[in-house]
């Protein structure tokens, strides 16, 4: 798919370049890989990139026209070759193709096809005054330094870049990161990788004064050509902090506004030079979490006594009681006191207390060992009453003479109607809960209640719990 | 492609100690409002089925949530939803039914096994866990069993707890849960998460035990094992993103629709607290680099499982650097070996041992080099046809 993007791109750095770099058109590839740091950054900077590209191109061509440099190299697509050569001619310059590169499938125009491969390629053109000697763009190794100087490099940078190329390098960022200069990468490098901005060449170091001088010349020329606003943006960018790194042959540059990446030829050990380091781990309030207990403790914590309580396994009991609490959230919100009749080792009471810690909680459990386990689970301040249900309920009425707002009962476990009547006498609202045992037998809460002669409150019954009507359970 | 709608971005009501989104929240990059019209407009443009995601999606105002559910139902016959389950209420059950919401719930186990999914204090954590357990049981009883996502960590899958986790999964199967997704804990971001990660050996032992459990519990399926077997068989049509060639600059498998309708990336690779927007072009630099980088330098050079694994999720990369292979490599390698052995013993294809492997790798590398990403299946078909 052909985008409506720019029609030609400057290289970074300007020649001389490695003979067969992995990404011949790296600036284009990198520009397509910009990932903005957020919508505000995108809204501000995306619209500025095209004017900056336009300015960089105009300044570059003007440098050629004024013979500050003998030539430059521009990449373009097949369809835009005509426009490029025409633009060069319009300012008295010549344009000659020097190489081509298979672009990315995503950039191929809809009309392009394998049968017409020329349209799948990007083309590099040397632009300069006629007659053009195309060999200057790709000189022999012994001509790198002189060629770099001709293309506008300061002498120090020309030397370092020539050395880098002779060592088999191709990526100017790699040169910067290995130069031993501890100064952070200059912000304009973050634009250079996109083929934009005043850093045209491969600097010998981040603190190279000659590079800064050339940058000022670029910006001055830009202002002279009428790109005042664009040059002001470049001044603004100059203060950015930039992280740059090259890991396993992938380069990445990160600024506050965007990050971008490209496939480099140069593999380096991780986190070399001024590589971006991950931010220090953020401190958080230490979570005062319980140290993991062993397996037996965990099972105890999940829930013991499940068989007596009518469940298949501890997970079923915990899940069911959790569901009961969830279904009765509204009732619990209104309640100030709760009793679980037949509380076993207190899991339901614990889950209720986690939902509403200030509730007055009571448990009734005939099995002394289970009652003791319940006390340990819910704490000594929550009475767990022993003895038969009738005796315990009598004791409960003495403890809570004003009555209890909510009682949870498993009617099957409670046994006789007398006990249920006693619960109903003390509790303003009674919630019937369905265990595995009762739900296997009766299928659902409605049937369970009907079988036991209990009436549920009108309206839809819960799935595993339901409120008894005010008359249910009263002695007939 | 999974489209994840995230009206409130990474905003969440709990603070899982290992959450990969915690960096974004700590940096304060969480939206406080959203533009539902913009979100809907983007979904219209994408015209793809989508999932409701977060952070915690149930923090969204219910009328807005219902609008998104309705949109998913009207356009695609239903909608996915990933939630921590703590905020599901009775009224939501009807919404789920009405709009065919496929609910996925994250929980690491019952009660104390879920303590890494921290909610501020131990009682609050346990209360939250109880609500999740209730939501799972309720959905099962309503005939809408959720998918369950479990992250393996020291609280639920340490050697002395693994049997408890397995027993609980058996219980879930009895309740009606059919699909579980297993995640390895992402080892980054928070000091509070330190100490929760299992060693590679423990992770591998846990996954092997769970794989055996899957064979013991025919009604329960762990996505991960079937996907790994499919990848080794050269069938990548239905496998999840971690086995595909993910570009962290433009995640293909996961596209986020953010609070203002813009497209976002999968958040797993956001390691610096910044939610970067999608790049304009997808590329496969990571895979190209891993393929040629020696294993000693964090690459995948000469790994016979490369085509099946591709270095796995960049969000789990060594040192948090997406350019490296997954830190969980030893775990995936061990499992791939197990599955490879079984497939070969059963007379099935394993591309890791296929005579076509070199050819397939060369074709895939060539395709990635020009930004193309063919399916493994298509390349395998071509290779077998010649």
mmCIF file of N, CA and C in Angstrom, chain A residues 22 29 32-39 42 102-105 108 245 247-252 259-264 270-271 278-279 281-284 287-289 292-295 298 301-302 313 315-316 318-320 322-323 326 351 354-355 460 463-464, chain B residues 15 17 23 26 88-90 110-111 113 115 118 126-127 130-131 133-134 137-138 141-142 155 160-161 164 167-168 171 188-190 194 247-249 260 262 274-277 279-281 283 285-286 288-289 292-293 297 319-324 369-371:
data_model
loop_
_atom_site.group_PDB
_atom_site.id
_atom_site.type_symbol
_atom_site.label_atom_id
_atom_site.label_comp_id
_atom_site.label_asym_id
_atom_site.label_seq_id
_atom_site.Cartn_x
_atom_site.Cartn_y
_atom_site.Cartn_z
ATOM 1 N N UNK A 22 22.505 -3.393 5.841
ATOM 2 C CA UNK A 22 21.284 -4.185 5.990
ATOM 3 C C UNK A 22 20.042 -3.366 5.621
ATOM 4 N N UNK A 29 13.041 3.657 6.787
ATOM 5 C CA UNK A 29 12.545 2.560 7.622
ATOM 6 C C UNK A 29 12.335 3.030 9.056
ATOM 7 N N UNK A 32 9.313 5.229 9.571
ATOM 8 C CA UNK A 32 8.057 4.475 9.586
ATOM 9 C C UNK A 32 7.857 3.739 10.911
ATOM 10 N N UNK A 33 8.912 3.708 11.715
ATOM 11 C CA UNK A 33 8.843 2.947 12.956
ATOM 12 C C UNK A 33 8.765 3.865 14.176
ATOM 13 N N UNK A 34 8.371 5.107 13.946
ATOM 14 C CA UNK A 34 8.217 6.003 15.097
ATOM 15 C C UNK A 34 7.023 5.552 15.928
ATOM 16 N N UNK A 35 7.249 5.507 17.213
ATOM 17 C CA UNK A 35 6.170 5.161 18.144
ATOM 18 C C UNK A 35 6.122 6.291 19.171
ATOM 19 N N UNK A 36 5.096 7.109 19.073
ATOM 20 C CA UNK A 36 5.012 8.282 19.954
ATOM 21 C C UNK A 36 4.677 7.849 21.383
ATOM 22 N N UNK A 37 5.096 8.688 22.312
ATOM 23 C CA UNK A 37 4.941 8.312 23.718
ATOM 24 C C UNK A 37 3.531 8.568 24.240
ATOM 25 N N UNK A 38 2.676 9.137 23.423
ATOM 26 C CA UNK A 38 1.293 9.344 23.836
ATOM 27 C C UNK A 38 0.606 10.255 22.845
ATOM 28 N N UNK A 39 -0.693 10.423 22.988
ATOM 29 C CA UNK A 39 -1.436 11.230 22.018
ATOM 30 C C UNK A 39 -0.988 12.689 21.979
ATOM 31 N N UNK A 42 2.190 12.902 20.082
ATOM 32 C CA UNK A 42 1.936 12.699 18.655
ATOM 33 C C UNK A 42 1.296 13.938 18.034
ATOM 34 N N UNK A 102 15.263 -3.292 -2.466
ATOM 35 C CA UNK A 102 13.899 -3.799 -2.318
ATOM 36 C C UNK A 102 13.322 -3.222 -1.040
ATOM 37 N N UNK A 103 12.216 -2.543 -1.182
ATOM 38 C CA UNK A 103 11.620 -1.915 -0.005
ATOM 39 C C UNK A 103 10.813 -2.912 0.799
ATOM 40 N N UNK A 104 9.861 -2.401 1.541
ATOM 41 C CA UNK A 104 9.025 -3.252 2.374
ATOM 42 C C UNK A 104 7.705 -3.532 1.680
ATOM 43 N N UNK A 105 7.246 -4.754 1.848
ATOM 44 C CA UNK A 105 6.024 -5.172 1.172
ATOM 45 C C UNK A 105 4.865 -4.229 1.474
ATOM 46 N N UNK A 108 4.586 -1.326 -0.952
ATOM 47 C CA UNK A 108 4.395 -1.522 -2.383
ATOM 48 C C UNK A 108 3.034 -0.992 -2.807
ATOM 49 N N UNK A 245 20.614 2.941 22.169
ATOM 50 C CA UNK A 245 21.259 1.660 22.454
ATOM 51 C C UNK A 245 21.244 0.797 21.207
ATOM 52 N N UNK A 247 21.459 -3.300 20.546
ATOM 53 C CA UNK A 247 21.516 -4.638 21.157
ATOM 54 C C UNK A 247 21.248 -5.684 20.090
ATOM 55 N N UNK A 248 22.165 -6.607 19.962
ATOM 56 C CA UNK A 248 21.994 -7.719 19.018
ATOM 57 C C UNK A 248 21.584 -7.253 17.627
ATOM 58 N N UNK A 249 22.164 -6.151 17.214
ATOM 59 C CA UNK A 249 21.911 -5.681 15.856
ATOM 60 C C UNK A 249 20.640 -4.874 15.693
ATOM 61 N N UNK A 250 20.005 -4.511 16.782
ATOM 62 C CA UNK A 250 18.830 -3.639 16.681
ATOM 63 C C UNK A 250 19.128 -2.355 17.444
ATOM 64 N N UNK A 251 18.997 -1.244 16.747
ATOM 65 C CA UNK A 251 19.216 0.060 17.373
ATOM 66 C C UNK A 251 17.883 0.618 17.850
ATOM 67 N N UNK A 252 17.942 1.348 18.934
ATOM 68 C CA UNK A 252 16.717 1.995 19.441
ATOM 69 C C UNK A 252 17.092 3.345 20.033
ATOM 70 N N UNK A 259 9.891 7.015 20.378
ATOM 71 C CA UNK A 259 11.007 6.091 20.251
ATOM 72 C C UNK A 259 10.977 5.559 18.825
ATOM 73 N N UNK A 260 12.109 5.132 18.341
ATOM 74 C CA UNK A 260 12.146 4.527 17.017
ATOM 75 C C UNK A 260 13.268 3.497 16.990
ATOM 76 N N UNK A 261 13.201 2.648 16.015
ATOM 77 C CA UNK A 261 14.147 1.533 15.981
ATOM 78 C C UNK A 261 14.477 1.175 14.547
ATOM 79 N N UNK A 262 15.631 0.585 14.341
ATOM 80 C CA UNK A 262 15.978 0.105 13.018
ATOM 81 C C UNK A 262 16.925 -1.080 13.146
ATOM 82 N N UNK A 263 16.942 -1.855 12.078
ATOM 83 C CA UNK A 263 17.800 -3.026 12.057
ATOM 84 C C UNK A 263 19.188 -2.593 11.605
ATOM 85 N N UNK A 264 20.117 -2.756 12.485
ATOM 86 C CA UNK A 264 21.481 -2.317 12.196
ATOM 87 C C UNK A 264 22.317 -3.510 11.760
ATOM 88 N N UNK A 270 24.880 -6.377 24.969
ATOM 89 C CA UNK A 270 23.766 -5.619 25.503
ATOM 90 C C UNK A 270 24.225 -4.416 26.300
ATOM 91 N N UNK A 271 23.458 -3.337 26.137
ATOM 92 C CA UNK A 271 23.598 -2.143 26.967
ATOM 93 C C UNK A 271 24.992 -1.536 26.885
ATOM 94 N N UNK A 278 16.983 0.266 31.741
ATOM 95 C CA UNK A 278 15.615 0.240 32.273
ATOM 96 C C UNK A 278 15.570 1.054 33.543
ATOM 97 N N UNK A 279 14.479 1.773 33.752
ATOM 98 C CA UNK A 279 14.401 2.564 34.961
ATOM 99 C C UNK A 279 14.542 1.684 36.191
ATOM 100 N N UNK A 281 13.889 -0.151 39.437
ATOM 101 C CA UNK A 281 12.601 -0.704 39.850
ATOM 102 C C UNK A 281 11.901 0.267 40.785
ATOM 103 N N UNK A 282 10.653 0.476 40.469
ATOM 104 C CA UNK A 282 9.889 1.411 41.280
ATOM 105 C C UNK A 282 9.644 0.840 42.664
ATOM 106 N N UNK A 283 9.771 1.722 43.594
ATOM 107 C CA UNK A 283 9.509 1.253 44.946
ATOM 108 C C UNK A 283 8.016 1.294 45.206
ATOM 109 N N UNK A 284 7.565 0.318 45.791
ATOM 110 C CA UNK A 284 6.143 0.302 46.175
ATOM 111 C C UNK A 284 6.085 0.035 47.657
ATOM 112 N N UNK A 287 4.220 -4.878 50.328
ATOM 113 C CA UNK A 287 2.952 -5.540 50.625
ATOM 114 C C UNK A 287 3.146 -6.448 51.828
ATOM 115 N N UNK A 288 2.410 -6.151 52.840
ATOM 116 C CA UNK A 288 2.566 -6.927 54.079
ATOM 117 C C UNK A 288 1.826 -8.240 53.938
ATOM 118 N N UNK A 289 2.390 -9.052 53.063
ATOM 119 C CA UNK A 289 1.686 -10.288 52.733
ATOM 120 C C UNK A 289 2.216 -11.436 53.573
ATOM 121 N N UNK A 292 4.337 -17.492 52.517
ATOM 122 C CA UNK A 292 3.665 -18.712 52.099
ATOM 123 C C UNK A 292 3.774 -19.820 53.156
ATOM 124 N N UNK A 293 2.657 -20.410 53.453
ATOM 125 C CA UNK A 293 2.655 -21.507 54.412
ATOM 126 C C UNK A 293 2.819 -22.816 53.650
ATOM 127 N N UNK A 294 3.030 -23.906 54.346
ATOM 128 C CA UNK A 294 3.191 -25.150 53.629
ATOM 129 C C UNK A 294 1.833 -25.732 53.261
ATOM 130 N N UNK A 295 1.906 -26.851 52.551
ATOM 131 C CA UNK A 295 0.703 -27.403 51.944
ATOM 132 C C UNK A 295 -0.402 -27.716 52.956
ATOM 133 N N UNK A 298 -1.998 -24.628 54.184
ATOM 134 C CA UNK A 298 -2.818 -24.037 53.126
ATOM 135 C C UNK A 298 -4.177 -24.720 53.072
ATOM 136 N N UNK A 301 -6.212 -23.577 55.840
ATOM 137 C CA UNK A 301 -6.684 -22.216 55.614
ATOM 138 C C UNK A 301 -7.820 -22.189 54.587
ATOM 139 N N UNK A 302 -7.703 -23.042 53.588
ATOM 140 C CA UNK A 302 -8.758 -23.075 52.569
ATOM 141 C C UNK A 302 -10.059 -23.577 53.173
ATOM 142 N N UNK A 313 -15.432 -31.275 48.802
ATOM 143 C CA UNK A 313 -14.013 -30.975 48.993
ATOM 144 C C UNK A 313 -13.878 -29.559 49.554
ATOM 145 N N UNK A 315 -12.457 -26.976 48.386
ATOM 146 C CA UNK A 315 -12.623 -25.907 47.395
ATOM 147 C C UNK A 315 -14.092 -25.616 47.153
ATOM 148 N N UNK A 316 -14.881 -26.694 47.159
ATOM 149 C CA UNK A 316 -16.323 -26.513 46.964
ATOM 150 C C UNK A 316 -16.913 -25.716 48.127
ATOM 151 N N UNK A 318 -15.369 -23.566 50.138
ATOM 152 C CA UNK A 318 -14.949 -22.166 50.078
ATOM 153 C C UNK A 318 -15.668 -21.423 48.958
ATOM 154 N N UNK A 319 -15.761 -22.077 47.828
ATOM 155 C CA UNK A 319 -16.428 -21.438 46.697
ATOM 156 C C UNK A 319 -17.905 -21.168 47.025
ATOM 157 N N UNK A 320 -18.541 -22.161 47.641
ATOM 158 C CA UNK A 320 -19.973 -22.014 47.935
ATOM 159 C C UNK A 320 -20.213 -20.909 48.957
ATOM 160 N N UNK A 322 -18.330 -18.455 49.592
ATOM 161 C CA UNK A 322 -18.034 -17.169 48.930
ATOM 162 C C UNK A 322 -19.237 -16.716 48.114
ATOM 163 N N UNK A 323 -19.866 -17.679 47.459
ATOM 164 C CA UNK A 323 -21.021 -17.349 46.621
ATOM 165 C C UNK A 323 -22.215 -16.925 47.481
ATOM 166 N N UNK A 326 -21.600 -13.461 48.432
ATOM 167 C CA UNK A 326 -21.787 -12.610 47.246
ATOM 168 C C UNK A 326 -23.276 -12.406 46.962
ATOM 169 N N UNK A 351 -15.459 -15.281 55.954
ATOM 170 C CA UNK A 351 -15.728 -14.601 54.682
ATOM 171 C C UNK A 351 -16.661 -13.413 54.891
ATOM 172 N N UNK A 354 -14.729 -10.576 56.409
ATOM 173 C CA UNK A 354 -13.882 -9.874 55.436
ATOM 174 C C UNK A 354 -14.705 -8.891 54.607
ATOM 175 N N UNK A 355 -15.963 -9.236 54.400
ATOM 176 C CA UNK A 355 -16.830 -8.342 53.636
ATOM 177 C C UNK A 355 -17.238 -7.133 54.461
ATOM 178 N N UNK A 460 -37.051 -13.971 42.904
ATOM 179 C CA UNK A 460 -36.174 -15.021 42.445
ATOM 180 C C UNK A 460 -35.255 -15.488 43.574
ATOM 181 N N UNK A 463 -29.052 -18.685 43.756
ATOM 182 C CA UNK A 463 -28.654 -19.969 43.198
ATOM 183 C C UNK A 463 -28.265 -20.943 44.303
ATOM 184 N N UNK A 464 -27.591 -20.417 45.309
ATOM 185 C CA UNK A 464 -27.132 -21.311 46.379
ATOM 186 C C UNK A 464 -27.564 -20.821 47.762
ATOM 187 N N UNK B 15 -4.013 -4.431 42.975
ATOM 188 C CA UNK B 15 -2.613 -4.202 42.603
ATOM 189 C C UNK B 15 -1.861 -5.524 42.667
ATOM 190 N N UNK B 17 0.741 -8.138 42.619
ATOM 191 C CA UNK B 17 2.144 -7.843 42.917
ATOM 192 C C UNK B 17 3.048 -8.079 41.723
ATOM 193 N N UNK B 23 3.929 -0.577 36.133
ATOM 194 C CA UNK B 23 4.823 0.516 35.767
ATOM 195 C C UNK B 23 4.057 1.701 35.208
ATOM 196 N N UNK B 26 2.205 3.362 38.105
ATOM 197 C CA UNK B 26 3.124 4.086 38.976
ATOM 198 C C UNK B 26 3.528 5.414 38.325
ATOM 199 N N UNK B 88 -17.778 -7.947 39.674
ATOM 200 C CA UNK B 88 -18.986 -8.500 39.044
ATOM 201 C C UNK B 88 -20.111 -8.527 40.067
ATOM 202 N N UNK B 89 -21.255 -8.031 39.641
ATOM 203 C CA UNK B 89 -22.425 -8.025 40.521
ATOM 204 C C UNK B 89 -23.559 -8.797 39.859
ATOM 205 N N UNK B 90 -24.606 -9.014 40.646
ATOM 206 C CA UNK B 90 -25.753 -9.795 40.168
ATOM 207 C C UNK B 90 -26.291 -9.254 38.840
ATOM 208 N N UNK B 110 -7.679 -20.646 44.973
ATOM 209 C CA UNK B 110 -8.629 -20.244 46.005
ATOM 210 C C UNK B 110 -7.928 -19.597 47.194
ATOM 211 N N UNK B 111 -8.613 -18.719 47.882
ATOM 212 C CA UNK B 111 -8.115 -18.145 49.140
ATOM 213 C C UNK B 111 -6.655 -17.756 49.085
ATOM 214 N N UNK B 113 -4.029 -19.045 47.923
ATOM 215 C CA UNK B 113 -3.248 -19.253 46.698
ATOM 216 C C UNK B 113 -3.321 -18.040 45.774
ATOM 217 N N UNK B 115 -3.076 -14.898 46.877
ATOM 218 C CA UNK B 115 -2.620 -13.725 47.638
ATOM 219 C C UNK B 115 -1.689 -12.802 46.853
ATOM 220 N N UNK B 118 -2.843 -8.863 44.942
ATOM 221 C CA UNK B 118 -2.956 -8.047 46.147
ATOM 222 C C UNK B 118 -3.998 -6.953 45.986
ATOM 223 N N UNK B 126 -8.243 -11.183 50.498
ATOM 224 C CA UNK B 126 -9.069 -12.395 50.650
ATOM 225 C C UNK B 126 -10.530 -12.116 50.280
ATOM 226 N N UNK B 127 -10.987 -10.895 50.614
ATOM 227 C CA UNK B 127 -12.373 -10.530 50.239
ATOM 228 C C UNK B 127 -12.499 -10.517 48.711
ATOM 229 N N UNK B 130 -12.551 -14.010 47.384
ATOM 230 C CA UNK B 130 -13.853 -14.665 47.602
ATOM 231 C C UNK B 130 -14.862 -14.199 46.555
ATOM 232 N N UNK B 131 -14.816 -12.941 46.203
ATOM 233 C CA UNK B 131 -15.746 -12.433 45.189
ATOM 234 C C UNK B 131 -15.444 -13.070 43.820
ATOM 235 N N UNK B 133 -14.107 -16.054 43.364
ATOM 236 C CA UNK B 133 -14.575 -17.450 43.432
ATOM 237 C C UNK B 133 -16.089 -17.508 43.273
ATOM 238 N N UNK B 134 -16.759 -16.539 43.886
ATOM 239 C CA UNK B 134 -18.222 -16.492 43.783
ATOM 240 C C UNK B 134 -18.648 -16.233 42.339
ATOM 241 N N UNK B 137 -18.284 -19.461 40.331
ATOM 242 C CA UNK B 137 -19.340 -20.450 40.605
ATOM 243 C C UNK B 137 -20.678 -19.988 40.042
ATOM 244 N N UNK B 138 -20.951 -18.703 40.204
ATOM 245 C CA UNK B 138 -22.235 -18.187 39.725
ATOM 246 C C UNK B 138 -22.342 -18.314 38.212
ATOM 247 N N UNK B 141 -22.958 -21.833 37.311
ATOM 248 C CA UNK B 141 -24.343 -22.239 37.605
ATOM 249 C C UNK B 141 -25.332 -21.627 36.624
ATOM 250 N N UNK B 142 -24.937 -20.523 36.031
ATOM 251 C CA UNK B 142 -25.804 -19.882 35.037
ATOM 252 C C UNK B 142 -25.551 -20.415 33.632
ATOM 253 N N UNK B 155 3.177 -18.342 45.188
ATOM 254 C CA UNK B 155 2.031 -18.472 46.088
ATOM 255 C C UNK B 155 1.104 -19.628 45.696
ATOM 256 N N UNK B 160 5.488 -27.187 47.096
ATOM 257 C CA UNK B 160 4.614 -27.689 48.162
ATOM 258 C C UNK B 160 3.167 -27.209 48.015
ATOM 259 N N UNK B 161 2.868 -26.461 46.995
ATOM 260 C CA UNK B 161 1.493 -26.001 46.789
ATOM 261 C C UNK B 161 0.880 -26.515 45.497
ATOM 262 N N UNK B 164 -2.152 -28.662 45.626
ATOM 263 C CA UNK B 164 -3.375 -27.933 46.006
ATOM 264 C C UNK B 164 -3.942 -27.235 44.773
ATOM 265 N N UNK B 167 -5.597 -29.775 42.575
ATOM 266 C CA UNK B 167 -6.888 -30.220 43.121
ATOM 267 C C UNK B 167 -7.960 -29.160 42.887
ATOM 268 N N UNK B 168 -7.584 -27.917 43.040
ATOM 269 C CA UNK B 168 -8.546 -26.818 42.807
ATOM 270 C C UNK B 168 -8.978 -26.781 41.347
ATOM 271 N N UNK B 171 -11.493 -29.230 40.828
ATOM 272 C CA UNK B 171 -12.780 -28.734 41.317
ATOM 273 C C UNK B 171 -13.431 -27.811 40.278
ATOM 274 N N UNK B 188 9.384 -8.653 36.274
ATOM 275 C CA UNK B 188 9.873 -7.288 36.132
ATOM 276 C C UNK B 188 9.063 -6.344 36.992
ATOM 277 N N UNK B 189 9.354 -5.093 36.823
ATOM 278 C CA UNK B 189 8.567 -3.971 37.295
ATOM 279 C C UNK B 189 8.580 -3.672 38.793
ATOM 280 N N UNK B 190 8.191 -4.591 39.627
ATOM 281 C CA UNK B 190 7.920 -4.172 40.990
ATOM 282 C C UNK B 190 8.776 -4.910 42.004
ATOM 283 N N UNK B 194 9.019 -9.177 43.679
ATOM 284 C CA UNK B 194 10.219 -9.986 43.825
ATOM 285 C C UNK B 194 9.974 -11.131 44.800
ATOM 286 N N UNK B 247 5.819 -7.870 16.985
ATOM 287 C CA UNK B 247 6.597 -6.640 16.893
ATOM 288 C C UNK B 247 6.133 -5.719 18.018
ATOM 289 N N UNK B 248 6.961 -5.473 19.006
ATOM 290 C CA UNK B 248 6.487 -4.668 20.144
ATOM 291 C C UNK B 248 6.148 -3.226 19.766
ATOM 292 N N UNK B 249 6.610 -2.776 18.596
ATOM 293 C CA UNK B 249 6.260 -1.422 18.146
ATOM 294 C C UNK B 249 4.869 -1.389 17.504
ATOM 295 N N UNK B 260 -9.266 7.297 24.254
ATOM 296 C CA UNK B 260 -9.672 8.326 23.299
ATOM 297 C C UNK B 260 -9.878 7.749 21.896
ATOM 298 N N UNK B 262 -7.781 6.015 20.191
ATOM 299 C CA UNK B 262 -6.566 5.738 19.438
ATOM 300 C C UNK B 262 -6.176 4.269 19.585
ATOM 301 N N UNK B 274 5.652 4.070 30.073
ATOM 302 C CA UNK B 274 5.071 4.850 28.970
ATOM 303 C C UNK B 274 4.277 3.924 28.053
ATOM 304 N N UNK B 275 3.034 4.332 27.760
ATOM 305 C CA UNK B 275 2.225 3.560 26.821
ATOM 306 C C UNK B 275 2.485 4.099 25.420
ATOM 307 N N UNK B 276 3.453 3.556 24.746
ATOM 308 C CA UNK B 276 3.770 4.054 23.411
ATOM 309 C C UNK B 276 2.666 3.698 22.420
ATOM 310 N N UNK B 277 2.455 4.605 21.482
ATOM 311 C CA UNK B 277 1.440 4.365 20.456
ATOM 312 C C UNK B 277 2.022 3.447 19.375
ATOM 313 N N UNK B 279 3.439 2.045 16.039
ATOM 314 C CA UNK B 279 4.227 2.578 14.922
ATOM 315 C C UNK B 279 3.431 2.396 13.637
ATOM 316 N N UNK B 280 3.792 3.182 12.636
ATOM 317 C CA UNK B 280 3.052 3.134 11.375
ATOM 318 C C UNK B 280 3.272 1.857 10.584
ATOM 319 N N UNK B 281 4.386 1.199 10.822
ATOM 320 C CA UNK B 281 4.678 -0.010 10.055
ATOM 321 C C UNK B 281 5.164 -1.121 10.979
ATOM 322 N N UNK B 283 7.277 -4.457 11.720
ATOM 323 C CA UNK B 283 8.529 -5.026 11.221
ATOM 324 C C UNK B 283 8.909 -6.207 12.102
ATOM 325 N N UNK B 285 12.123 -7.040 13.083
ATOM 326 C CA UNK B 285 13.528 -6.873 13.455
ATOM 327 C C UNK B 285 13.904 -7.832 14.580
ATOM 328 N N UNK B 286 13.005 -7.992 15.548
ATOM 329 C CA UNK B 286 13.325 -8.854 16.696
ATOM 330 C C UNK B 286 13.600 -10.284 16.245
ATOM 331 N N UNK B 288 14.356 -11.351 13.192
ATOM 332 C CA UNK B 288 15.539 -11.412 12.328
ATOM 333 C C UNK B 288 16.806 -11.395 13.177
ATOM 334 N N UNK B 289 16.784 -10.557 14.200
ATOM 335 C CA UNK B 289 17.951 -10.446 15.075
ATOM 336 C C UNK B 289 18.137 -11.714 15.907
ATOM 337 N N UNK B 292 19.766 -14.709 14.151
ATOM 338 C CA UNK B 292 21.209 -14.693 13.839
ATOM 339 C C UNK B 292 22.071 -14.440 15.069
ATOM 340 N N UNK B 293 21.446 -14.212 16.221
ATOM 341 C CA UNK B 293 22.218 -13.914 17.424
ATOM 342 C C UNK B 293 22.456 -15.186 18.239
ATOM 343 N N UNK B 297 24.284 -14.763 23.660
ATOM 344 C CA UNK B 297 24.057 -13.318 23.668
ATOM 345 C C UNK B 297 22.575 -12.966 23.738
ATOM 346 N N UNK B 319 16.030 -9.314 30.719
ATOM 347 C CA UNK B 319 16.370 -7.950 31.131
ATOM 348 C C UNK B 319 15.323 -6.921 30.751
ATOM 349 N N UNK B 320 14.151 -7.362 30.331
ATOM 350 C CA UNK B 320 13.116 -6.406 29.933
ATOM 351 C C UNK B 320 13.422 -5.737 28.598
ATOM 352 N N UNK B 321 14.425 -6.232 27.883
ATOM 353 C CA UNK B 321 14.789 -5.641 26.588
ATOM 354 C C UNK B 321 14.200 -6.484 25.473
ATOM 355 N N UNK B 322 13.267 -5.912 24.738
ATOM 356 C CA UNK B 322 12.503 -6.677 23.740
ATOM 357 C C UNK B 322 13.394 -7.288 22.662
ATOM 358 N N UNK B 323 14.630 -6.842 22.583
ATOM 359 C CA UNK B 323 15.521 -7.351 21.545
ATOM 360 C C UNK B 323 16.137 -8.701 21.927
ATOM 361 N N UNK B 324 15.892 -9.125 23.145
ATOM 362 C CA UNK B 324 16.415 -10.422 23.594
ATOM 363 C C UNK B 324 15.299 -11.474 23.529
ATOM 364 N N UNK B 369 12.175 -10.148 6.226
ATOM 365 C CA UNK B 369 13.106 -9.103 5.782
ATOM 366 C C UNK B 369 12.414 -8.030 4.958
ATOM 367 N N UNK B 370 11.342 -8.383 4.278
ATOM 368 C CA UNK B 370 10.607 -7.349 3.534
ATOM 369 C C UNK B 370 9.309 -6.975 4.252
ATOM 370 N N UNK B 371 9.235 -7.317 5.514
ATOM 371 C CA UNK B 371 8.087 -6.894 6.309
ATOM 372 C C UNK B 371 6.861 -7.761 6.151
#
